[in-house]
Short mmCIF file of C-alpha atoms in Angstrom, two decimals:
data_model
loop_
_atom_site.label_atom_id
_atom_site.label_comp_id
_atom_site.label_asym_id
_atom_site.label_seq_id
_atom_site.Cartn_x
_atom_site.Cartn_y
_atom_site.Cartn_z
CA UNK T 1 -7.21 -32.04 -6.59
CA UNK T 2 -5.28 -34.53 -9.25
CA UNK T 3 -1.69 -32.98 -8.86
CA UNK T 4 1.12 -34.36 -10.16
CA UNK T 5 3.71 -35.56 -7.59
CA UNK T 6 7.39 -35.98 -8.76
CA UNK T 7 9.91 -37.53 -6.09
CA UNK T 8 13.61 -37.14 -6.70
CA UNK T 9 14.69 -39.89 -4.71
CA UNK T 10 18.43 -39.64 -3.33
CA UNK T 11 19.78 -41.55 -5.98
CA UNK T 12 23.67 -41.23 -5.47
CA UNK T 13 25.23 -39.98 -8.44
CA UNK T 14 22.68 -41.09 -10.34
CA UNK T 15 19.05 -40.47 -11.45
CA UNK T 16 15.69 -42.27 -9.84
CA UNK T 17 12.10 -40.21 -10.60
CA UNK T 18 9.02 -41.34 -9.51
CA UNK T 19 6.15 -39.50 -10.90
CA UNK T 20 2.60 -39.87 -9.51
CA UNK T 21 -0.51 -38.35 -11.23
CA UNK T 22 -4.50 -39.12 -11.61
CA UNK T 23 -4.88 -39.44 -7.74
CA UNK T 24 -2.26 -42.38 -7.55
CA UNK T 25 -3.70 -43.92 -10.68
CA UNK T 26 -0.42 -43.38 -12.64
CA UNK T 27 2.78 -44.14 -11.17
CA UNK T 28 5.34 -44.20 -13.46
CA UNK T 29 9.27 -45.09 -12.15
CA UNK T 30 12.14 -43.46 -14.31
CA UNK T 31 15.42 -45.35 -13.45
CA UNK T 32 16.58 -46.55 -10.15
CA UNK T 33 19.58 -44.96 -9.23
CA UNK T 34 22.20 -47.34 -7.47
CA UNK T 35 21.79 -50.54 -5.84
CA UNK T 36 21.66 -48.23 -2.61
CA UNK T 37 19.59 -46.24 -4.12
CA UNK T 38 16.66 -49.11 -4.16
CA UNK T 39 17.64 -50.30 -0.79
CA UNK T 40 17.58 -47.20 1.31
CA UNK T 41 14.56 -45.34 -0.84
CA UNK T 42 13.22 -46.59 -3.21
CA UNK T 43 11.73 -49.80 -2.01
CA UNK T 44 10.15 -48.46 1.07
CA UNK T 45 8.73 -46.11 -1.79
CA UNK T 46 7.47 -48.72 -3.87
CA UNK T 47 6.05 -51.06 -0.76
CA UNK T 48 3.94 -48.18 0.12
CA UNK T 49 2.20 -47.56 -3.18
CA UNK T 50 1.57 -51.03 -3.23
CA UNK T 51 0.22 -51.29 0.41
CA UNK T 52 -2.40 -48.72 -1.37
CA UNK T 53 -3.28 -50.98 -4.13
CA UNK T 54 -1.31 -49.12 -6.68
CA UNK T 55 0.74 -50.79 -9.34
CA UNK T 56 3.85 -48.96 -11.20
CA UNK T 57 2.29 -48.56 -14.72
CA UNK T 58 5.75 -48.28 -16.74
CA UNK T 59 8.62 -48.33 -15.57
CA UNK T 60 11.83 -46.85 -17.51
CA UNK T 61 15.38 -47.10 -17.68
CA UNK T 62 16.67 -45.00 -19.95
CA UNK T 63 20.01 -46.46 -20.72
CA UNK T 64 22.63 -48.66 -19.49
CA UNK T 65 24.61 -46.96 -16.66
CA UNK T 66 25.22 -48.27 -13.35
CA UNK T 67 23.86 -45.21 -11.31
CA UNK T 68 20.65 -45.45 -13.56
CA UNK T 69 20.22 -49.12 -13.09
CA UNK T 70 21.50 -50.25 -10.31
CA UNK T 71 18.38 -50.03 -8.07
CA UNK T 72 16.24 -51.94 -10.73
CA UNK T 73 18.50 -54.78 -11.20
CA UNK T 74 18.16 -54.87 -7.12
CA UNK T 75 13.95 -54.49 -7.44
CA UNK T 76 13.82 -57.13 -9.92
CA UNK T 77 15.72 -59.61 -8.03
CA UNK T 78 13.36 -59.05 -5.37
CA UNK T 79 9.84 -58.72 -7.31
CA UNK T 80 9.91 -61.74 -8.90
CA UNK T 81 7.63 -61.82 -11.97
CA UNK T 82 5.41 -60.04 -13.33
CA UNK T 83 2.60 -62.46 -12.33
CA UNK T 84 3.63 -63.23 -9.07
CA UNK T 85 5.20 -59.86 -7.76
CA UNK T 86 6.37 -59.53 -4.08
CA UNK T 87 7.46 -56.14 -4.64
CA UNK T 88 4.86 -53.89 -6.57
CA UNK T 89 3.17 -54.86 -9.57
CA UNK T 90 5.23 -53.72 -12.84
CA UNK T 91 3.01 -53.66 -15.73
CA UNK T 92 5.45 -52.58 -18.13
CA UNK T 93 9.13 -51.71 -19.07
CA UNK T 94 10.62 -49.43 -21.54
CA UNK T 95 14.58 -50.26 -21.63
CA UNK T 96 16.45 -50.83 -25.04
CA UNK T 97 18.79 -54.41 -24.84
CA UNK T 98 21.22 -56.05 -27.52
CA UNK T 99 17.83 -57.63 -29.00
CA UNK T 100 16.95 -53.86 -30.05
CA UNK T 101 19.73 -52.99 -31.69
CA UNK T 102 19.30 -53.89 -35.54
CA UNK T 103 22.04 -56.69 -36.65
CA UNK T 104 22.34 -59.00 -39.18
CA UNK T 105 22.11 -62.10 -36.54
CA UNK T 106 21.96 -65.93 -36.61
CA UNK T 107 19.32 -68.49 -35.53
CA UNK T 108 22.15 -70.18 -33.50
CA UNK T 109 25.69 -69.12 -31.28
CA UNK T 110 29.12 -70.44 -31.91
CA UNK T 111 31.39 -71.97 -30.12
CA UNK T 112 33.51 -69.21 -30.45
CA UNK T 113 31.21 -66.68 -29.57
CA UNK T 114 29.87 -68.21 -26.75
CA UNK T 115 33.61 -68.36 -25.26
CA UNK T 116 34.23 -64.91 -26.22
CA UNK T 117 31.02 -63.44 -24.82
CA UNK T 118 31.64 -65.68 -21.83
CA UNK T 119 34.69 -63.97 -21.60
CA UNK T 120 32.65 -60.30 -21.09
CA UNK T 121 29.84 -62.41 -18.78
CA UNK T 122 32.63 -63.35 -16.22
CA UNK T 123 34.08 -59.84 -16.05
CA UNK T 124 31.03 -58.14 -15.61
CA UNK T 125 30.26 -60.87 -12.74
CA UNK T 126 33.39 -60.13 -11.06
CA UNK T 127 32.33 -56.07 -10.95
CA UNK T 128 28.67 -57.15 -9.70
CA UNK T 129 30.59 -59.32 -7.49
CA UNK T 130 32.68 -56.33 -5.79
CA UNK T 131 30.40 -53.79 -5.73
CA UNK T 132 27.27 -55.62 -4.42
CA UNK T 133 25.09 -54.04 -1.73
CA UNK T 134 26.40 -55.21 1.41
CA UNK T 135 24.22 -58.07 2.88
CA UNK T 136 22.79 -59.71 -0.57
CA UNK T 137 24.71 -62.94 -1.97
CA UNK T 138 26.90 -62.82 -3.90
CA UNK T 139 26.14 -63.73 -7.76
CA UNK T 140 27.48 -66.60 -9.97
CA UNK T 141 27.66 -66.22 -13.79
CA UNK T 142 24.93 -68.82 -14.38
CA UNK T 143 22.24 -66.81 -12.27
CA UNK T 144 21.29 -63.99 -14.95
CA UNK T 145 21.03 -61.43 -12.86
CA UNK T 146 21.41 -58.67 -16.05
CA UNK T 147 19.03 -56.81 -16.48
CA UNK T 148 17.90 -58.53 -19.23
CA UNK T 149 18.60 -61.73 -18.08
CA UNK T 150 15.96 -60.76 -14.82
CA UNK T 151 13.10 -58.98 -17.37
CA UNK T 152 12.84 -62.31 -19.44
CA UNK T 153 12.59 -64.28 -16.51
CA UNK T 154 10.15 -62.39 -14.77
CA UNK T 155 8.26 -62.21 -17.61
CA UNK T 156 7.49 -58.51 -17.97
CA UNK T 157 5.71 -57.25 -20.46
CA UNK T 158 8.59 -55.37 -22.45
CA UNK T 159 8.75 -52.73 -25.18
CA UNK T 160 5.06 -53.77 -26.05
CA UNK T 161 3.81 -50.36 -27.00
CA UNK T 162 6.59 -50.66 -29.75
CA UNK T 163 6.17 -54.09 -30.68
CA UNK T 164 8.83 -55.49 -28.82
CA UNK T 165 11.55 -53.34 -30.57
CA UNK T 166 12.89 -50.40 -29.38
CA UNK T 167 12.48 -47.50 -27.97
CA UNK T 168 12.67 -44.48 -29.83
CA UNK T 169 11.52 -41.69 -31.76
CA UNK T 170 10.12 -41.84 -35.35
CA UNK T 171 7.54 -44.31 -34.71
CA UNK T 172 4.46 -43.62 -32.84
CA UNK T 173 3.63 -40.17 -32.18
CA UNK T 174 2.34 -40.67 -29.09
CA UNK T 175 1.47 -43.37 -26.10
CA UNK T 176 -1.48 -43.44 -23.73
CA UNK T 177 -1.30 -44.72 -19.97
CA UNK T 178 -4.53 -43.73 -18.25
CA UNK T 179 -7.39 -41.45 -18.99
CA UNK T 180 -4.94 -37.96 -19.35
CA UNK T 181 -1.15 -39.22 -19.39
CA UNK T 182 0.35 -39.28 -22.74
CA UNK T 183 4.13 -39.48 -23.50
CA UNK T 184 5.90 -38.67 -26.24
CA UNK T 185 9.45 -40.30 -26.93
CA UNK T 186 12.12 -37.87 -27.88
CA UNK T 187 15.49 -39.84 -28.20
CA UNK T 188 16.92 -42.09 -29.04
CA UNK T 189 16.49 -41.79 -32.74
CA UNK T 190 17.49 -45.13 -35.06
CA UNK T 191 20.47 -43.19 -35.90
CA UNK T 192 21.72 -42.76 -32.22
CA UNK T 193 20.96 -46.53 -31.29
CA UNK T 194 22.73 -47.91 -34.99
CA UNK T 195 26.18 -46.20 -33.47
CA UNK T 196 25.41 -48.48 -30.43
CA UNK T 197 24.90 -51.13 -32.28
CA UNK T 198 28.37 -50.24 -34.77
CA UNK T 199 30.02 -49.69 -31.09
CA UNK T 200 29.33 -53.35 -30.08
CA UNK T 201 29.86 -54.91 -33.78
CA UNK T 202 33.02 -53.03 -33.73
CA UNK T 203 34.09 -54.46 -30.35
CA UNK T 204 33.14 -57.84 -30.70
CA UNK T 205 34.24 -58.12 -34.14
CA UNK T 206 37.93 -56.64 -32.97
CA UNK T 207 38.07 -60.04 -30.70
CA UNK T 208 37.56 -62.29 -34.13
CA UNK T 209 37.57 -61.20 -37.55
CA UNK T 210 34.49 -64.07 -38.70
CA UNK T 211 32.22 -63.08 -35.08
CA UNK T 212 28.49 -64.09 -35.88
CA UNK T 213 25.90 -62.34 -33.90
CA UNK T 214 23.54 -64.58 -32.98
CA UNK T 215 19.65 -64.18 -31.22
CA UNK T 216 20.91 -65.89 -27.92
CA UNK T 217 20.19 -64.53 -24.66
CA UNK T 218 23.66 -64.23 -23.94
CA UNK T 219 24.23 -61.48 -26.53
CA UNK T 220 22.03 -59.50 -24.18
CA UNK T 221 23.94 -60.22 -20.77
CA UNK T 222 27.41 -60.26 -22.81
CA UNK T 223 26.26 -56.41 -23.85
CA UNK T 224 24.85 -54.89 -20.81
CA UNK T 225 28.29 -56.15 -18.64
CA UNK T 226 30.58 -53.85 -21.52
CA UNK T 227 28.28 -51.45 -21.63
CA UNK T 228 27.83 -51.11 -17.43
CA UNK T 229 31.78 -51.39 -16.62
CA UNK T 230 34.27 -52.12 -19.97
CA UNK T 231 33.46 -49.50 -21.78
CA UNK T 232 33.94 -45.58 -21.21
CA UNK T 233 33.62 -42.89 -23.86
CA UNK T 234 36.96 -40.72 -23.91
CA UNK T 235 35.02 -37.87 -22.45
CA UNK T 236 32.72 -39.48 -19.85
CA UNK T 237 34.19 -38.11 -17.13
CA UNK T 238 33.49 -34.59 -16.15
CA UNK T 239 36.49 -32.35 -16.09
CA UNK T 240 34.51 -29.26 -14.72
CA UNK T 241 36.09 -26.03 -14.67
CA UNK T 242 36.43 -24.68 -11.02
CA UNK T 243 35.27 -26.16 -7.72
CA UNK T 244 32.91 -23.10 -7.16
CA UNK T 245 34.98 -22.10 -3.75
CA UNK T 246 36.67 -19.28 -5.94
CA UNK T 247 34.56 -16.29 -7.26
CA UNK T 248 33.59 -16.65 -10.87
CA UNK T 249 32.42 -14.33 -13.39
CA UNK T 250 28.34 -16.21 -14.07
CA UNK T 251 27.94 -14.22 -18.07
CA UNK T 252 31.49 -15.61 -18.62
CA UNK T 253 30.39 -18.84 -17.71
CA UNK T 254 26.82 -18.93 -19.28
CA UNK T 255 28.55 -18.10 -22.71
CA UNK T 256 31.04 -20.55 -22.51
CA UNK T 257 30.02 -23.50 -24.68
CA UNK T 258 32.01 -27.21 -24.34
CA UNK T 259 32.43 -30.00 -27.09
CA UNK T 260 29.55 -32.23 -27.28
CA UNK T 261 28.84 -35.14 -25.00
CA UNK T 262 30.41 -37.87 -26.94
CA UNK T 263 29.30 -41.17 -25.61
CA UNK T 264 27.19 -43.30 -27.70
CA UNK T 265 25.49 -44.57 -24.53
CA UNK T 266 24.36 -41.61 -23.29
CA UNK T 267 23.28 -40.08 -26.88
CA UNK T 268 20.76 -43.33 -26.89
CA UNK T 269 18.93 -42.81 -23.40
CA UNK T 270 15.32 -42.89 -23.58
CA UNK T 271 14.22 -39.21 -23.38
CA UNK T 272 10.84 -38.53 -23.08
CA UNK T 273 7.82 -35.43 -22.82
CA UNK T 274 4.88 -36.27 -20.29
CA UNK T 275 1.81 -34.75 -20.50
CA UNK T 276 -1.25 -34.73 -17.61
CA UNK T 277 -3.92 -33.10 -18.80
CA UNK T 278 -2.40 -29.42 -18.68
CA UNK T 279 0.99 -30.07 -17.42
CA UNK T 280 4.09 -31.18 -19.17
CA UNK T 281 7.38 -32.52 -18.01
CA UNK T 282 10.49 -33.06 -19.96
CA UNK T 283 12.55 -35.63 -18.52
CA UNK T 284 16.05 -36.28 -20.43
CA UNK T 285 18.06 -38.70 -19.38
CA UNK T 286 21.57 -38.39 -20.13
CA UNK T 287 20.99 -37.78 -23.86
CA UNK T 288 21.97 -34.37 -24.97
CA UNK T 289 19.36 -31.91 -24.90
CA UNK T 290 19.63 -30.50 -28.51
CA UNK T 291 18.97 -33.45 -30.03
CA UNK T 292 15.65 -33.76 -27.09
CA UNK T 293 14.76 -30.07 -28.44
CA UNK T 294 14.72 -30.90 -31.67
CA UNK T 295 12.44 -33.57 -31.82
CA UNK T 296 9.22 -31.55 -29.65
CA UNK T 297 7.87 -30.15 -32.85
CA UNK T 298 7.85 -26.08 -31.82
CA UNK T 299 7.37 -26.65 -28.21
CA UNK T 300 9.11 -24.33 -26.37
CA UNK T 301 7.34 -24.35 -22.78
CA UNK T 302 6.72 -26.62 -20.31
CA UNK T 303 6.37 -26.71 -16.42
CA UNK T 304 9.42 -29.03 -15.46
CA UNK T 305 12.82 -29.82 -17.14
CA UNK T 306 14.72 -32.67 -15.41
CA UNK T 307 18.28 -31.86 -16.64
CA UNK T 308 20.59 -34.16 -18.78
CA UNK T 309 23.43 -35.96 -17.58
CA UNK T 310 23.39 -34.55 -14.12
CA UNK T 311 23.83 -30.87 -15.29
CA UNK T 312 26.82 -31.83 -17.61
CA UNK T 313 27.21 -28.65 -19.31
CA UNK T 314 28.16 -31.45 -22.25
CA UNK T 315 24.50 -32.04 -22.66
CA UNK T 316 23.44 -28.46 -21.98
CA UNK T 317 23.88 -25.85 -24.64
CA UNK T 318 22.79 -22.40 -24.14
CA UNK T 319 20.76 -22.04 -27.15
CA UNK T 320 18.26 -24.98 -25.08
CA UNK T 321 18.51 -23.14 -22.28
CA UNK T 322 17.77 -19.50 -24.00
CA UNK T 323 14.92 -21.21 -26.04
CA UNK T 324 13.62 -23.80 -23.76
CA UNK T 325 11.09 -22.21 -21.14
CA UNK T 326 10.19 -23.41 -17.82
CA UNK T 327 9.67 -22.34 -14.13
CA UNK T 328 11.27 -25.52 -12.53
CA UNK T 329 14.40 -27.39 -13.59
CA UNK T 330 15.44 -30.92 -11.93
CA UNK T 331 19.48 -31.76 -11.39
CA UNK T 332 20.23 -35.00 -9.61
CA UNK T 333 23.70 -36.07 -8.60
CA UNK T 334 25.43 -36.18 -4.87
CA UNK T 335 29.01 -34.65 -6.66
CA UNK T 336 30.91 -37.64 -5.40
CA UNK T 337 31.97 -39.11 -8.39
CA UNK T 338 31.70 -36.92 -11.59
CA UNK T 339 31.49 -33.01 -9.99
CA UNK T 340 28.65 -32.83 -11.73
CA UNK T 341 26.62 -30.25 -11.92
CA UNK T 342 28.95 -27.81 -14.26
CA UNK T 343 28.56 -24.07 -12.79
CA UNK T 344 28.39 -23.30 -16.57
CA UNK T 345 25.12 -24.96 -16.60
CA UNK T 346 24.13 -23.14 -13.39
CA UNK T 347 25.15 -19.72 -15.32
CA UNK T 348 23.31 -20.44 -17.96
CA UNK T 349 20.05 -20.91 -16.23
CA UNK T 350 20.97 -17.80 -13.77
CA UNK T 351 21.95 -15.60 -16.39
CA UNK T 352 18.96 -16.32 -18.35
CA UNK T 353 16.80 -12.90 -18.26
CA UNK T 354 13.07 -13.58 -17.65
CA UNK T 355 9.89 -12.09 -16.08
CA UNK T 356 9.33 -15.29 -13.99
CA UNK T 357 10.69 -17.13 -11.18
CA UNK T 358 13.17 -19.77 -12.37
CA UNK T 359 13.58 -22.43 -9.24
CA UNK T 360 16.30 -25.17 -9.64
CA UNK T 361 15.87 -28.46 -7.06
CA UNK T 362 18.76 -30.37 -6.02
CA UNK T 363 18.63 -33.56 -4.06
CA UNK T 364 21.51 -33.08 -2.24
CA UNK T 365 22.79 -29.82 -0.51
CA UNK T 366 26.04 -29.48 -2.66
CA UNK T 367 28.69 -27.75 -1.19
CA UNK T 368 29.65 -26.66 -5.01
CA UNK T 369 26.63 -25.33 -5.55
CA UNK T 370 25.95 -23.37 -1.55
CA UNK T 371 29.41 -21.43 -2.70
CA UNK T 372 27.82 -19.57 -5.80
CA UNK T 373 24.88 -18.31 -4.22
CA UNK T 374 25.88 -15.15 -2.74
CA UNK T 375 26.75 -14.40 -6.74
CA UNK T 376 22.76 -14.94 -7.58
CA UNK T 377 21.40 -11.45 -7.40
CA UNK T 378 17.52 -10.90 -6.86
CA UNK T 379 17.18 -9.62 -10.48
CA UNK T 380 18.11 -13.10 -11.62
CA UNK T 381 14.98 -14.23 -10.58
CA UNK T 382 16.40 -17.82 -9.52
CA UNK T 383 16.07 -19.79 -6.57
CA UNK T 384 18.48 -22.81 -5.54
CA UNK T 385 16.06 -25.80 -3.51
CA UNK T 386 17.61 -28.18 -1.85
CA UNK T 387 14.88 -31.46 -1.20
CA UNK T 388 14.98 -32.65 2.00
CA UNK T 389 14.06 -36.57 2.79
CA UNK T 390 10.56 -36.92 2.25
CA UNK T 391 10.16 -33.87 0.07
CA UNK T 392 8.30 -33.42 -3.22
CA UNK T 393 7.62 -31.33 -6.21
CA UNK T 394 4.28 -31.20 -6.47
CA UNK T 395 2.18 -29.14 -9.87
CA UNK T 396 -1.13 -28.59 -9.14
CA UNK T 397 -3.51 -29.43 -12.70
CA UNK T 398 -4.99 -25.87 -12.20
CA UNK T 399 -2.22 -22.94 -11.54
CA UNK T 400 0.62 -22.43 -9.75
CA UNK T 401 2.95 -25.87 -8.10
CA UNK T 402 4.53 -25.96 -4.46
CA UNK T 403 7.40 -27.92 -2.94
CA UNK T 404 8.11 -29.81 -0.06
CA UNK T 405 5.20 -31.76 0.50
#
């Protein structure tokens, strides 16, 4: 049988997907949650594929947020390169860096830009330097251990189906891995990475009025530190609108509509459409799903939606819920930290009227989330699943999927 397995690893409050396909033959790693994240999961995870002679055939982090990259910066400290991997074998990376961003840039660095980007270097150090997993050294500036920093030295083949530049839609249609896996890239468009790119310009250039931008590597570590822990979008954190411990009206919710997600970050993650053979998954990131939708070219089913943004109903609109149709939809977040998921993105799903089963997995039992069932009726035709350790999703290539494998 060449199912599909999908693993929602415990990834904190953030996002870590492992997808497995052609008998093992695929393996393909989206984010890696927190540096806890890799630690208590995800390497044990990753050992075991490679125990079994299996490689991870791209790995993908989808933008640059601490509870999406935390657990890769902690894999690729450990792996190595890409030659000489003590991990698992990595045999290539998708993630969009200061190099991908299009800027008029010099040969050379300044003296003044290298002190002001030294500047961002040593605060982001000193945040690494706090929040490091217990037990692992702590870092000095000079190490590169940014993301970036630890792809170049390892040596990983990087951004090669684009040609080295970024990722994003417009380009190439679609990308082959294997005999039946094909992805198609949905976001970020050039548009949605230039604003990144005027964000950092912006910044830089309100430090000094003559900044150069330059092709050094420490653009790249410079810009990942702001981006991980200087800089927060006015509405990045999740206001929510009750706790879920007090009854709530779910058609008042589903038709309630928020502002847009508004950070530049999150409108340039790497969303993307995977098709095996006859199944397709739609994984988004924390980009916002209308702009996702709008770029699958009349699509309108598939058989698994991971969620945007942790189930911010920011990123959620009803009209992608209404017109977007699938059995299964992913949400991953613990609550701790951002309350996510919204109940008005619940609602919307709930409230949606259709002739099949709608299923939504969680991995973690959220105590927001436990209050509102007794408000889903049978006729809603939805089912809350809460993934225990050691639990996956699992779509068979003929008919029919099951859970909890």
């Amino acid at each position: 049988m060449n199912d599909i397995i999908v693993d929602m690893l415990a990834a904190d409050e953030g996002d870590c997907f492992l997808i497995m396909a052609e008998k093992g033959n695929i393996n393909i790693l989206i984010d890696g949650g927190t540096a806890g994240t890799y630690h208590r999961v995800l390497k044990r995870k990753l050992q075991e594929l490679d125990r079994q002679g299996k490689c991870i055939d791209l790995l993908v982090v989808t933008h640059i947020d601490n509870d999406h990259i935390g657990g890769i910066l902690e894999l690729l400290k450990e792996n190595g390169s890409d030659l000489d991997s003590k991990i698992i074998k990595i045999r290539n990376i998708w993630h969009n860096s200061y190099r991908h961003l299009q800027l008029t840039k010099e040969r050379e660095i300044g003296k003044a830009e290298e002190q002001i980007l030294s500047h961002y270097i040593t605060a982001g150090s000193a945040q690494d330097n706090l929040s490091e997993w217990k037990g692992t050294k702590k870092i000095s500036v000079k190490q590169g251990t940014t993301l970036a920093a630890l792809i170049l030295a390892g040596k990983y083949h990087w951004n090669e189906q684009f040609d080295g530049k970024a990722v994003c839609s417009g380009g190439k249609n679609e990308i082959s891995f294997g005999k039946d896996c094909r992805i198609k890239v949905l976001t970020p468009d050039q548009e949605a990475l230039d604003k990144l790119a005027g964000l950092w310009r912006k910044e830089l250039l309100s430090k000094w009025f003559a900044f150069k931008f330059s092709e050094d590597e420490l653009f790249d570590d410079a810009y990942e530190y702001y981006m991980r822990y200087l800089y927060r979008s006015v509405e990045y954190y999740n206001q929510g609108i009750s706790d879920g411990k007090n009854e709530v009206d779910m058609q008042s919710l589903a038709d309630c509509e928020e502002c847009s997600d508004a950070s530049k970050t999150n409108r340039a993650s790497i969303s993307m459409l995977l098709q095996f053979r006859r199944r397709t998954l739609l994984f988004l990131a924390d980009a916002h799903a209308d702009d996702a939708f709008k770029k699958l070219d009349g699509r309108r089913k598939v058989d698994l939606i991971k969620l945007p943004h942790h189930g911010s109903s920011k990123n959620i609109s009803k009209k992608f819920i209404d017109n977007m149709e699938t059995e299964i939809y992913l949400i991953s977040t613990n609550a701790e930290r951002y309350d996510h998921p919204d109940l008005k993105t619940l609602a919307k799903i709930i409230c949606k009227k259709t002739k099949y089963h709608k299923r939504i997995y969680f991995n973690y039992r959220l105590e927001k989330v436990t209050s509102v069932l007794e408000q889903v009726e049978e006729s809603d035709n939805t089912t809350f699943i809460f993934l225990e350790d050691n639990q996956s999703i699992v779509l068979s290539d003929c008919t029919g999927d099951r859970d909890g494998q």
